[in-house]
Coordinates of C-alpha atoms in Angstrom, one line a residue:
Chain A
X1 CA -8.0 -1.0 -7.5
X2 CA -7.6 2.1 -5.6
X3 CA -10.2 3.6 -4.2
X4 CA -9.7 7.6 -3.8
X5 CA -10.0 10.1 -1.0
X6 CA -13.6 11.5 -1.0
X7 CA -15.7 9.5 -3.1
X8 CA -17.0 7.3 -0.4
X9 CA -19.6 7.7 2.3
X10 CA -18.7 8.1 5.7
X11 CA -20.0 5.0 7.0
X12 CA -18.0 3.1 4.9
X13 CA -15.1 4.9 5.4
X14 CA -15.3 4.5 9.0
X15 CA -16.4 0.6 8.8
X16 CA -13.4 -0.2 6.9
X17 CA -11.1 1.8 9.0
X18 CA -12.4 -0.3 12.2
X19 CA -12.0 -3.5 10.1
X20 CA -8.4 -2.6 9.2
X21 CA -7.3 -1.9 13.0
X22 CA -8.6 -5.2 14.0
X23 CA -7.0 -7.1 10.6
X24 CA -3.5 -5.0 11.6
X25 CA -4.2 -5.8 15.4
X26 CA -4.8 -9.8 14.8
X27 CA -1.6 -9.6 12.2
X28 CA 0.7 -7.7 14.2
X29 CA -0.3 -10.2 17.4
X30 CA 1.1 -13.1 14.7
X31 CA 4.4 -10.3 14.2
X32 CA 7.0 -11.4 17.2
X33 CA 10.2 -9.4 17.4
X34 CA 12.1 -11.7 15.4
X35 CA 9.7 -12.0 12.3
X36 CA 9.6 -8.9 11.2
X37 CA 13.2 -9.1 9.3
X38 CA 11.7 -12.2 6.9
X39 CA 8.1 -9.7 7.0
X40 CA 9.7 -6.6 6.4
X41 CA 11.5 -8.2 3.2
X42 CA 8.5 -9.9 1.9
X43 CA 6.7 -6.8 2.1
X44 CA 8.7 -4.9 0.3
X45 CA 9.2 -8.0 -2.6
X46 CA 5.3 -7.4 -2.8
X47 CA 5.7 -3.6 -3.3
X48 CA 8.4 -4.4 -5.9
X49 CA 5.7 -6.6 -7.3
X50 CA 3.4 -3.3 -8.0
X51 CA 6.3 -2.3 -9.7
X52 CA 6.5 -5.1 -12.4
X53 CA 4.1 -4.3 -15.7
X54 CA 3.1 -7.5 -17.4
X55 CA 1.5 -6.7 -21.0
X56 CA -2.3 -7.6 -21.6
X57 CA -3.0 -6.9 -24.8
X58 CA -1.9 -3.3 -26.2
X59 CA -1.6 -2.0 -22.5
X60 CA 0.2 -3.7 -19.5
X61 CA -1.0 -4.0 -15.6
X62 CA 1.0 -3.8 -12.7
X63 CA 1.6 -7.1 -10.4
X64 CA -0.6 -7.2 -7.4
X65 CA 0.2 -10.6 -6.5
X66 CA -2.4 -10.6 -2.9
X67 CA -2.8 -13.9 -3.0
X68 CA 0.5 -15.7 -2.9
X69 CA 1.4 -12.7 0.1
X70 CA -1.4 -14.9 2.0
X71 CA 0.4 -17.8 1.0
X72 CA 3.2 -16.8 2.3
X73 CA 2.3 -14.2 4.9
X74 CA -0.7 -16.1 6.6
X75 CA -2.3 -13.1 8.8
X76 CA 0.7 -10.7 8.9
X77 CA -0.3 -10.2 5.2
X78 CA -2.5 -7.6 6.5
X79 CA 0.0 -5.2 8.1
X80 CA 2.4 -6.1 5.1
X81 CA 0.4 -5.1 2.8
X82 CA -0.8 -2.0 5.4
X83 CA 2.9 -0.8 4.6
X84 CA 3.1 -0.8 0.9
X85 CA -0.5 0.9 0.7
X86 CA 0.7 3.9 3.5
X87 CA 3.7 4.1 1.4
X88 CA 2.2 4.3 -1.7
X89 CA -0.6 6.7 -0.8
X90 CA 2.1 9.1 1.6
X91 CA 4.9 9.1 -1.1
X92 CA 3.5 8.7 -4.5
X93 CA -0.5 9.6 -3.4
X94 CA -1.9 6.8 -5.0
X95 CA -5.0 6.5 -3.0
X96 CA -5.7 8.4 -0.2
X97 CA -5.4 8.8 3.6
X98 CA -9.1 8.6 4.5
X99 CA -9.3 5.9 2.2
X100 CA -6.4 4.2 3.6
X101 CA -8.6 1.5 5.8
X102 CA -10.7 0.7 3.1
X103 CA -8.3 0.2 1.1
X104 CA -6.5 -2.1 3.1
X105 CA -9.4 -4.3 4.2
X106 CA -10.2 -4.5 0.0
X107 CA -6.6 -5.7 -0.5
X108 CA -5.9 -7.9 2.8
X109 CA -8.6 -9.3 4.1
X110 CA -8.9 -11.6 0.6
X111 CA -5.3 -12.4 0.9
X112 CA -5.5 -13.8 4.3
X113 CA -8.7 -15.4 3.8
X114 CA -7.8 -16.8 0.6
X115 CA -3.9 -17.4 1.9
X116 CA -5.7 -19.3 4.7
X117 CA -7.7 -21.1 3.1
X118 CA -5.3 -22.7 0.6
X119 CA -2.0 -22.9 2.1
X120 CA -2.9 -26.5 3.5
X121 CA -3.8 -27.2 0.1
X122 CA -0.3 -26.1 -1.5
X123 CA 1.9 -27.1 1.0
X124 CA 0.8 -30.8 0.9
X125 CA 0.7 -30.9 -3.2
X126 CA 2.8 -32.3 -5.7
X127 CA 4.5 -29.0 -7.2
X128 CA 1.9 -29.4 -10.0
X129 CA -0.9 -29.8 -7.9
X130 CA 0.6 -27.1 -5.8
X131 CA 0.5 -24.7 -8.9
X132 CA -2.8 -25.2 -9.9
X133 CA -4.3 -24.8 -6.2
X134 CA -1.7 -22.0 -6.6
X135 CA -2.8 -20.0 -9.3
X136 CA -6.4 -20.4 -8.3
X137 CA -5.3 -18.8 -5.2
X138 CA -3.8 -16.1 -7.0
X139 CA -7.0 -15.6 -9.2
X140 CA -9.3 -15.5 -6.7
X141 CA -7.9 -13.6 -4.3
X142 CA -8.1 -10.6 -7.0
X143 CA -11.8 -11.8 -7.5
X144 CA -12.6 -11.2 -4.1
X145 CA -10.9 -7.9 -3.9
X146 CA -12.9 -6.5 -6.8
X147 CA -16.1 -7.8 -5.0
X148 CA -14.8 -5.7 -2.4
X149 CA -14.1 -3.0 -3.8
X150 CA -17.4 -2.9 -5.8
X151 CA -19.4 -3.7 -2.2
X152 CA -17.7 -0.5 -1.1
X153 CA -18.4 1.8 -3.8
X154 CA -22.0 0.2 -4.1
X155 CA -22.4 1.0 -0.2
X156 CA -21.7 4.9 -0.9
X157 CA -24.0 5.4 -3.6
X158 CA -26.8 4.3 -6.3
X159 CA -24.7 6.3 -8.4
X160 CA -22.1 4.1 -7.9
X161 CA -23.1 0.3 -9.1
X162 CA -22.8 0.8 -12.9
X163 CA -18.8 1.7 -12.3
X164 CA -18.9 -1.2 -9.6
X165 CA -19.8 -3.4 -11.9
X166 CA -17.6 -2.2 -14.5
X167 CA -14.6 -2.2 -12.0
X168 CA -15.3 -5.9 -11.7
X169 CA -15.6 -6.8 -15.7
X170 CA -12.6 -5.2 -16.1
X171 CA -10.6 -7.4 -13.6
X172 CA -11.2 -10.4 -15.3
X173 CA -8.3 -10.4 -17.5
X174 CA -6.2 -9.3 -14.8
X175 CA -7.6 -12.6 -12.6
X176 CA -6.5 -14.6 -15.1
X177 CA -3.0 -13.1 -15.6
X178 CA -2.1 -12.9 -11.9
X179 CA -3.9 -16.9 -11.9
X180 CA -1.3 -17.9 -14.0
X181 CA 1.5 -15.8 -12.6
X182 CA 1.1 -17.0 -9.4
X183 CA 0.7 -20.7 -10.3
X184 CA 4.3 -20.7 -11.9
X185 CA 5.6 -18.7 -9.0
X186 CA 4.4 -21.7 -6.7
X187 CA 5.3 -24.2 -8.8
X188 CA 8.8 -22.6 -8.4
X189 CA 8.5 -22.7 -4.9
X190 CA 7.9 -26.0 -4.1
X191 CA 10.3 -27.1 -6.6
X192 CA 13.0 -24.6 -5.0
X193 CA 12.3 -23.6 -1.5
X194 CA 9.4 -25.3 -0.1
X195 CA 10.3 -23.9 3.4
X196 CA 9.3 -20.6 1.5
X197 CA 5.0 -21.4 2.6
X198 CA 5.8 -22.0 6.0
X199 CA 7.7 -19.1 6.5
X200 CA 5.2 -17.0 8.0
X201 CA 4.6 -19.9 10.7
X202 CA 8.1 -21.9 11.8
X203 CA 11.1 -21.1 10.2
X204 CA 11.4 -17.8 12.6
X205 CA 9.6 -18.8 15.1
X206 CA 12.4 -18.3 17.9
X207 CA 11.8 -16.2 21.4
X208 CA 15.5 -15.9 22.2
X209 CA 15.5 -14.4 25.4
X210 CA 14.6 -17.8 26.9
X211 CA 15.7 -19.8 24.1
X212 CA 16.6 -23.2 25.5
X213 CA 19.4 -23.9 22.9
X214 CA 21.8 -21.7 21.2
X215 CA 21.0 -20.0 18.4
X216 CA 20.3 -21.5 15.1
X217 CA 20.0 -20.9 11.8
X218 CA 16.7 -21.0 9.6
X219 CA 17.4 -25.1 8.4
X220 CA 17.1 -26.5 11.8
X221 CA 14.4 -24.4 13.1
X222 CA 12.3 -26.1 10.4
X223 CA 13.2 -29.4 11.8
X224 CA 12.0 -28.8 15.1
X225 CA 8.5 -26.8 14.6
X226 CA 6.6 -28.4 17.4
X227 CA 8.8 -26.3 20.3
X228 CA 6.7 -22.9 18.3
X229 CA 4.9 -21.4 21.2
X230 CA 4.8 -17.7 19.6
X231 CA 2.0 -19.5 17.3
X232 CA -0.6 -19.7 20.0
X233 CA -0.8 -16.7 20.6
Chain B
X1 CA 9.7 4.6 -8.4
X2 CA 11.4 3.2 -6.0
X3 CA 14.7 4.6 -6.1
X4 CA 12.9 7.1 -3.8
X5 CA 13.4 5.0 -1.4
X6 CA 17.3 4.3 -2.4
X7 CA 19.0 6.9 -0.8
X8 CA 16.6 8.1 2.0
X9 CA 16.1 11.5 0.7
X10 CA 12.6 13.0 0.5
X11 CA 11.4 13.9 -2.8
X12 CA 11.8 17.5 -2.8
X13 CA 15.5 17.3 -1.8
X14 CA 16.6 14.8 -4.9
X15 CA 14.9 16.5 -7.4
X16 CA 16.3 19.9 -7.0
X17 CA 19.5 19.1 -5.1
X18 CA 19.0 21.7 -2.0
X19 CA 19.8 20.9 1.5
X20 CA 17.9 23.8 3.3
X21 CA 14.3 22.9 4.8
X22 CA 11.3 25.0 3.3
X23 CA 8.6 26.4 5.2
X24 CA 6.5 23.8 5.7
X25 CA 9.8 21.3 6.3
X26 CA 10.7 23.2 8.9
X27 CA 8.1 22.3 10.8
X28 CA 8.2 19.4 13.6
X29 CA 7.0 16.4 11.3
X30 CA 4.2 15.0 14.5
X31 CA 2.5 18.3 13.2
X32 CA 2.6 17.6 10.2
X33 CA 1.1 13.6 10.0
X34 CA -1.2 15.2 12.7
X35 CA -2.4 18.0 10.1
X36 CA -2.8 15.6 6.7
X37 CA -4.7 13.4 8.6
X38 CA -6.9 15.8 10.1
X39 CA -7.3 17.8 6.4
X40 CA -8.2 14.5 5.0
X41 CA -11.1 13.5 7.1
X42 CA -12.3 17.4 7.1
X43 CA -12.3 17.6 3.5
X44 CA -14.1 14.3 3.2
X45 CA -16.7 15.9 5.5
X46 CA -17.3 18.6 3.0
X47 CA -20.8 18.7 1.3
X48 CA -20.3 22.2 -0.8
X49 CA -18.1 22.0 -3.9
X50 CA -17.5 26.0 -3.0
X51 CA -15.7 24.9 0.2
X52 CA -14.4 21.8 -1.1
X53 CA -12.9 24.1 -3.7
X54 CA -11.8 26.6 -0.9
X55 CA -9.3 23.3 0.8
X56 CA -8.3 22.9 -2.7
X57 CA -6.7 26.1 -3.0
X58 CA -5.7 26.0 0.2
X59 CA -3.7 22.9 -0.4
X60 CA -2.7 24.5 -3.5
X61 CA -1.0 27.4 -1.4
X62 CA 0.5 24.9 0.5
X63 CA 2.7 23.3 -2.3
X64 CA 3.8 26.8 -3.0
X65 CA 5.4 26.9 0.5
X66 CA 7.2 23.5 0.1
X67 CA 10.2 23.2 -2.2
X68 CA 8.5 20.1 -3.8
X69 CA 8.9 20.2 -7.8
X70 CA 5.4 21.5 -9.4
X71 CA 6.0 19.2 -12.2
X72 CA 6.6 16.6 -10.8
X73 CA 3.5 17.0 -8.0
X74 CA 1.3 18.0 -10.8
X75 CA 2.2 14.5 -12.8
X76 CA 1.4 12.8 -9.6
X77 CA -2.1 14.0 -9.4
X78 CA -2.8 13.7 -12.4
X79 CA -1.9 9.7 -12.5
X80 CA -4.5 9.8 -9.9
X81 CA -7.0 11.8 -11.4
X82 CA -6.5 9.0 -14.7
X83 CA -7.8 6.2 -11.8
X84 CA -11.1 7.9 -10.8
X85 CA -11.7 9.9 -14.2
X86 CA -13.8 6.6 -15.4
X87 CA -16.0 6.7 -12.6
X88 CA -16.1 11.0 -12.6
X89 CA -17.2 10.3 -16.2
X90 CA -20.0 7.6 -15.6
X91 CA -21.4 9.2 -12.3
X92 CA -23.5 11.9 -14.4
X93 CA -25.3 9.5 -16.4
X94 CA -26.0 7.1 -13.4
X95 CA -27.6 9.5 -10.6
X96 CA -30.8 10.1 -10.9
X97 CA -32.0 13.6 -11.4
X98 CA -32.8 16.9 -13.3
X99 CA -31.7 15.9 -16.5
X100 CA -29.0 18.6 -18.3
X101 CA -28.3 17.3 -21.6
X102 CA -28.6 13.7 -23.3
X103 CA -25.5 11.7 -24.9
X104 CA -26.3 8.8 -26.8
X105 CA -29.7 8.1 -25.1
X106 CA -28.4 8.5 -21.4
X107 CA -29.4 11.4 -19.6
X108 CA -26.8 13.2 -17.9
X109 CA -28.5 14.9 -14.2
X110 CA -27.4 17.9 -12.5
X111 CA -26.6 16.0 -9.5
X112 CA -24.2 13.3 -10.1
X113 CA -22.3 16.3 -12.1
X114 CA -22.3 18.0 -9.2
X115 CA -20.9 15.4 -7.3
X116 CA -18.4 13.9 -9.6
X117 CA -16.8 17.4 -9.5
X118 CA -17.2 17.1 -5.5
X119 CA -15.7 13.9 -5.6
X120 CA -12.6 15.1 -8.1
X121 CA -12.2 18.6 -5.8
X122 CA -11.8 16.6 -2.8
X123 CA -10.5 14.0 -4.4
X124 CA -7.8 16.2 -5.0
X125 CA -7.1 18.9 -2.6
X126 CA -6.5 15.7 0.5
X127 CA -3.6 14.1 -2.1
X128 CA -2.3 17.8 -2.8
X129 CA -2.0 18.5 1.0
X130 CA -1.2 14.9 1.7
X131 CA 2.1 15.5 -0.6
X132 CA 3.0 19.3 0.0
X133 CA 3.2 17.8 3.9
X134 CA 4.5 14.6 4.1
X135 CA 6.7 14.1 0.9
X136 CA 9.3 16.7 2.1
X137 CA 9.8 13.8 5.1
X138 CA 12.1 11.1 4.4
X139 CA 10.4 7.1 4.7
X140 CA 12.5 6.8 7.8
X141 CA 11.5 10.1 9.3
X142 CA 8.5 9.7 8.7
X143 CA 8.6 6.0 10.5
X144 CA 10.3 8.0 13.6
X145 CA 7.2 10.0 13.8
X146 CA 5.0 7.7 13.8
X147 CA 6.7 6.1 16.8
X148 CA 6.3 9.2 18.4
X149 CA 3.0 9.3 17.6
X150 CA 2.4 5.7 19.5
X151 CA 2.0 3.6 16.8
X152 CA 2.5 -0.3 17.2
X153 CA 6.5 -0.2 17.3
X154 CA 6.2 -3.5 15.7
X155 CA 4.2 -1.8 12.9
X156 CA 6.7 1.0 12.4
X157 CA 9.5 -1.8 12.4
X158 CA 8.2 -3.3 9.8
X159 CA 8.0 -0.4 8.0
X160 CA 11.6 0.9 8.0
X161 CA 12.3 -2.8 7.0
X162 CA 10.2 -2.5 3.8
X163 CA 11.7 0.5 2.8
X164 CA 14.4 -0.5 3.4
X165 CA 14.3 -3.3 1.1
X166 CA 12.4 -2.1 -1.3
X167 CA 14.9 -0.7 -3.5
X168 CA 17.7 -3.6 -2.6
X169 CA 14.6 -5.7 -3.9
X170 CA 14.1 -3.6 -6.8
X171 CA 17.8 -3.7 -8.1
X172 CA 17.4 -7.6 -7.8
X173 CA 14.6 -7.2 -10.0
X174 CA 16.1 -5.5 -12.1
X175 CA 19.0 -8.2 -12.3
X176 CA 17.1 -10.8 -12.8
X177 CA 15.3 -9.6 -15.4
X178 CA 18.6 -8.3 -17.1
X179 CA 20.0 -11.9 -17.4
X180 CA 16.1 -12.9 -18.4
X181 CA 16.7 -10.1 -21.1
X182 CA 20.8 -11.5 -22.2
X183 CA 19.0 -14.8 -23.1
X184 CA 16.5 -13.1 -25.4
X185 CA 13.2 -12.6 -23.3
X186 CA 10.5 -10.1 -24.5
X187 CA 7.4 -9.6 -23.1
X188 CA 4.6 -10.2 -24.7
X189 CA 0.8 -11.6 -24.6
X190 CA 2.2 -14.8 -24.3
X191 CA 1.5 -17.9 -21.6
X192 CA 5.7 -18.3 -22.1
X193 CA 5.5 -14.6 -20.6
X194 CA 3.2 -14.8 -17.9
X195 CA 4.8 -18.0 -16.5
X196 CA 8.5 -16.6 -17.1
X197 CA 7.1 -13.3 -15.0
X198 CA 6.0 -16.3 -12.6
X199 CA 8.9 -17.5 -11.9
X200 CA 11.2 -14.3 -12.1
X201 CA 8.5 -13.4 -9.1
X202 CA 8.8 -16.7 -7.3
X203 CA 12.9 -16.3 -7.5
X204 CA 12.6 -13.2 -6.3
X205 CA 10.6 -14.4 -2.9
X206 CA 13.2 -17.0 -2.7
X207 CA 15.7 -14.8 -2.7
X208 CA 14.1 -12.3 -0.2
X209 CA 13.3 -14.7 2.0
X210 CA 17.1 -16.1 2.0
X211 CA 18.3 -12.6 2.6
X212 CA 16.0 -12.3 5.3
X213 CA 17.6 -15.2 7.0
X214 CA 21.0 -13.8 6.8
X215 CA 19.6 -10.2 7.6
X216 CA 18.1 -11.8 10.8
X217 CA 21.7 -14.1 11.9
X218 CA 23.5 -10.7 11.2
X219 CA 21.2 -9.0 13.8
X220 CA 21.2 -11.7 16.8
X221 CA 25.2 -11.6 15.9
X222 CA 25.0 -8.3 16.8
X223 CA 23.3 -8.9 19.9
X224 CA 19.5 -7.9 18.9
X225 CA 17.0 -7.4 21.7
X226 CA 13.8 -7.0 20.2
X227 CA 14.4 -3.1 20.1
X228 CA 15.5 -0.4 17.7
X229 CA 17.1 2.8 19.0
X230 CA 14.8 5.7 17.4
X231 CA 17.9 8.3 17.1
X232 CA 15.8 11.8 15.9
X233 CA 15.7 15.0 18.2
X234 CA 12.5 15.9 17.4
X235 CA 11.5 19.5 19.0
X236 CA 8.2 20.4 19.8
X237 CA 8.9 24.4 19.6
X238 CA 6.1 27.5 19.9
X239 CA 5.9 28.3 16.1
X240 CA 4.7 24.2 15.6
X241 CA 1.8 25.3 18.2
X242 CA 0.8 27.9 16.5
X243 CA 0.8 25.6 13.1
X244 CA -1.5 23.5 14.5
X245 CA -3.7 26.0 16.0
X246 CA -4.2 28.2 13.2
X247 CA -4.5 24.9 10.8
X248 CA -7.2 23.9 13.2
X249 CA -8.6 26.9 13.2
X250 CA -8.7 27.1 8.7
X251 CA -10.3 23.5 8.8
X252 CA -12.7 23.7 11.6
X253 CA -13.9 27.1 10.3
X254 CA -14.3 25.4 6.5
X255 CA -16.5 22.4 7.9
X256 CA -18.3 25.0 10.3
X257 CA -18.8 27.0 7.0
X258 CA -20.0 24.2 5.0
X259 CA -22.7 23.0 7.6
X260 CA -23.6 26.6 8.5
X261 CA -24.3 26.5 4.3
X262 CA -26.3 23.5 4.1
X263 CA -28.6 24.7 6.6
X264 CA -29.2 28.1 5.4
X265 CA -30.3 27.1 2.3

């Protein structure tokens, strides 16, 4: 999924770097002070995720896992994800630095979107409901990455569609995997810590400076998620 | 991989156990982000595979001057090079142009070779010089600069709080799947597999995000403002000028070079 350093055109690399700052400037607008503990943690649960091999057939993939991070994340996906793909490409050079915005948009921009779009959907479900809207989630979001990726290597070159397309028949399997995967991850989630979807949007949601009440814990900011203000903006 | 992360040691250090700096460590780090970034988007500039070959041996030098393991950097790029070699492979066959030879009734052109070994050269020499520069830094140092180097501060909070997590998160995983293995789990192309992975990942984001919680009352307990001390001295001496100039000067005169070239011929 990966795109490396020097294979696209200029344009595009350019493009997707001024799509990324916008994605990390909307997300990190969503980031107050106080959320970026419960970010910072779920980022890094998502890098561990690229960490975790699942077998498909005689070979194994790596977790990406994009779509339940929208979920979850809601628009601070996109700098959460920013982190584990600058980490990844500084540390262990997977990827590249030029490449880095491109990248980013590929991986992000579905999550949110799809993250977005069906956390209204999962959070008002059954748990089995929830876990098919779930894994669909999960599924697509991968779906649309691969689209992505294969717009962006289809922009740079001619050359280029046959392995774009090949990039995308390729993913199917890994859709379906990370479909499923995610699905039973929801499913856990609502079963065992519904809060878990609204995380990104009211359990932190806490200005202290001019709190009016004394600090709480996690459980009763949930009960009392009209007072949010940091939402609206 | 992640255990990189563990103990906040850069790569070079854990590997062969030394405490000294090496050349390029030496140097103030802002330099250094400064001059990967600016190598990468040079080299991506680069139309010649002669001077595209020219940054790679430049980078090449470079890991010679860094007391990273040549193993070790070696493996890394080549895990790489096993990501683009598909497409390096196709590219020939799917650019139109002279043809060289024919394989199995596709033509192969002289062009798309020449640019799938343009691609793999650059390809290349940005994640050599990428890692011969920035590995040497620890995740946190490397955080601190970019503070210094005005990024969001929120962005570089949330940054040191990923890796800082990641390897607590990764010894989680690892316990989970432990007791997953004591009760006789295997993976294999199985739906009992994919939804067990499921829910070991779903625990695991339950788990985070109850640690988070406690991370975060730990903090206000401790009186958190909204602001993280950045303690680093970092020095901005002569010999990092003089870095930067003459690295400006090596990758300005390369892209200068490589224009010069298009046009003379």
């Amino acid at each position: 999924m990966h795109i490396v350093d020097g294979a696209l055109a200029p344009e595009v690399l350019i493009g997707g770097g001024v799509l990324a700052v916008a994605g990390l400037g909307l997300g990190l607008r969503k980031l107050p002070i106080d959320k970026i503990p419960a970010t910072g943690v779920l980022s890094a649960t998502f890098f561990v995720a690229s960490l975790i091999h699942v077998p498909v057939g005689p070979s194994s993939v790596h977790l990406i896992m994009s779509g339940l991070a929208g979920l979850v994340l809601g628009w601070t996906a996109f700098p959460a994800l920013f982190v584990g793909l600058l980490l990844q490409a500084v540390f262990f050079g997977f990827g590249g630095l030029t490449v880095l915005g491109v990248n980013t948009v590929n991986i992000a921009l579905p999550a949110v979107l799809i993250g977005l779009t069906f956390r209204g959907l999962v959070t008002r479900s059954s748990p089995t409901i929830a876990a098919i809207w779930g894994g669909i989630a999960g599924a697509s979001s991968i779906a649309v990455t691969t689209v992505f990726v294969a717009i962006s290597l289809g922009l740079s070159g001619e050359g280029f569609v046959p392995a774009a397309k090949l990039v995308f028949f390729a993913h199917i399997p890994i859709m379906i995997i990370e479909g499923l995967i995610s699905a039973a991850a929801i499913y856990l989630i609502c079963k065992v810590k519904p809060e878990l979807m609204r995380a990104s949007d009211s359990a932190y949601d806490r200005v202290y400076d001019d709190a009016p009440y004394p600090i709480t814990t996690g459980q009763t900011a949930q009960v009392t998620p009209a007072t949010s203000e940091a939402n609206n903006g | 991989m992640s255990h990189l992360f563990g103990h906040d040691q850069p790569l070079g250090v854990q590997a062969s156990g030394g405490t000294a700096p090496s050349f390029v460590g030496s140097f103030d780090p802002r330099v250094r982000v400064v001059a990967a970034g600016l190598f990468a988007v040079m080299v991506v500039a680069l139309h010649q595979v002669e001077f595209a070959f020219g940054a790679f041996l430049l980078a090449l030098g470079t890991v010679f001057l860094t007391d990273l393991p040549l193993r070790l950097t070696l493996k890394r790029m080549a895990a790489m090079d096993g990501f683009i070699i598909v497409m390096l492979v196709m590219l020939p066959f799917t650019t139109p142009g002279t043809p060289m030879f024919s394989l199995l009734g596709a033509d192969a052109s002289k062009e798309g070779l020449m640019h799938a070994v343009l691609i793999g050269v650059r390809a290349n020499a940005v994640v050599l010089m990428m890692l011969s520069l920035l590995s040497g830094l620890s995740p946190v140092a490397l955080g601190h600069t970019l503070y210094r180097l005005k990024c969001p501060a929120a962005l570089v909070h949330l940054m040191m709080f990923t890796v800082r997590y990641i390897s607590v998160l990764h010894d989680e995983y690892h316990r989970l799947r432990m007791a997953m293995k004591l009760r006789g789990f295997r993976a294999r192309n199985t739906f009992h597999t994919y939804r067990s992975i499921g829910y070991l990942f779903g625990m695991l984001l339950v788990r985070s995000l109850e640690r988070a919680e406690r991370v975060l009352e730990a903090m206000k307990c401790r009186g958190f403002s909204g602001h993280f001390p950045m303690i680093d001295h970092l020095e901005f001496k002569v010999r990092d000028g003089m870095l930067a100039v003459g690295f400006g000067v090596i990758i300005g005169a390369l892209v200068l070079l490589d224009r010069i070239y298009v046009f003379a011929y």
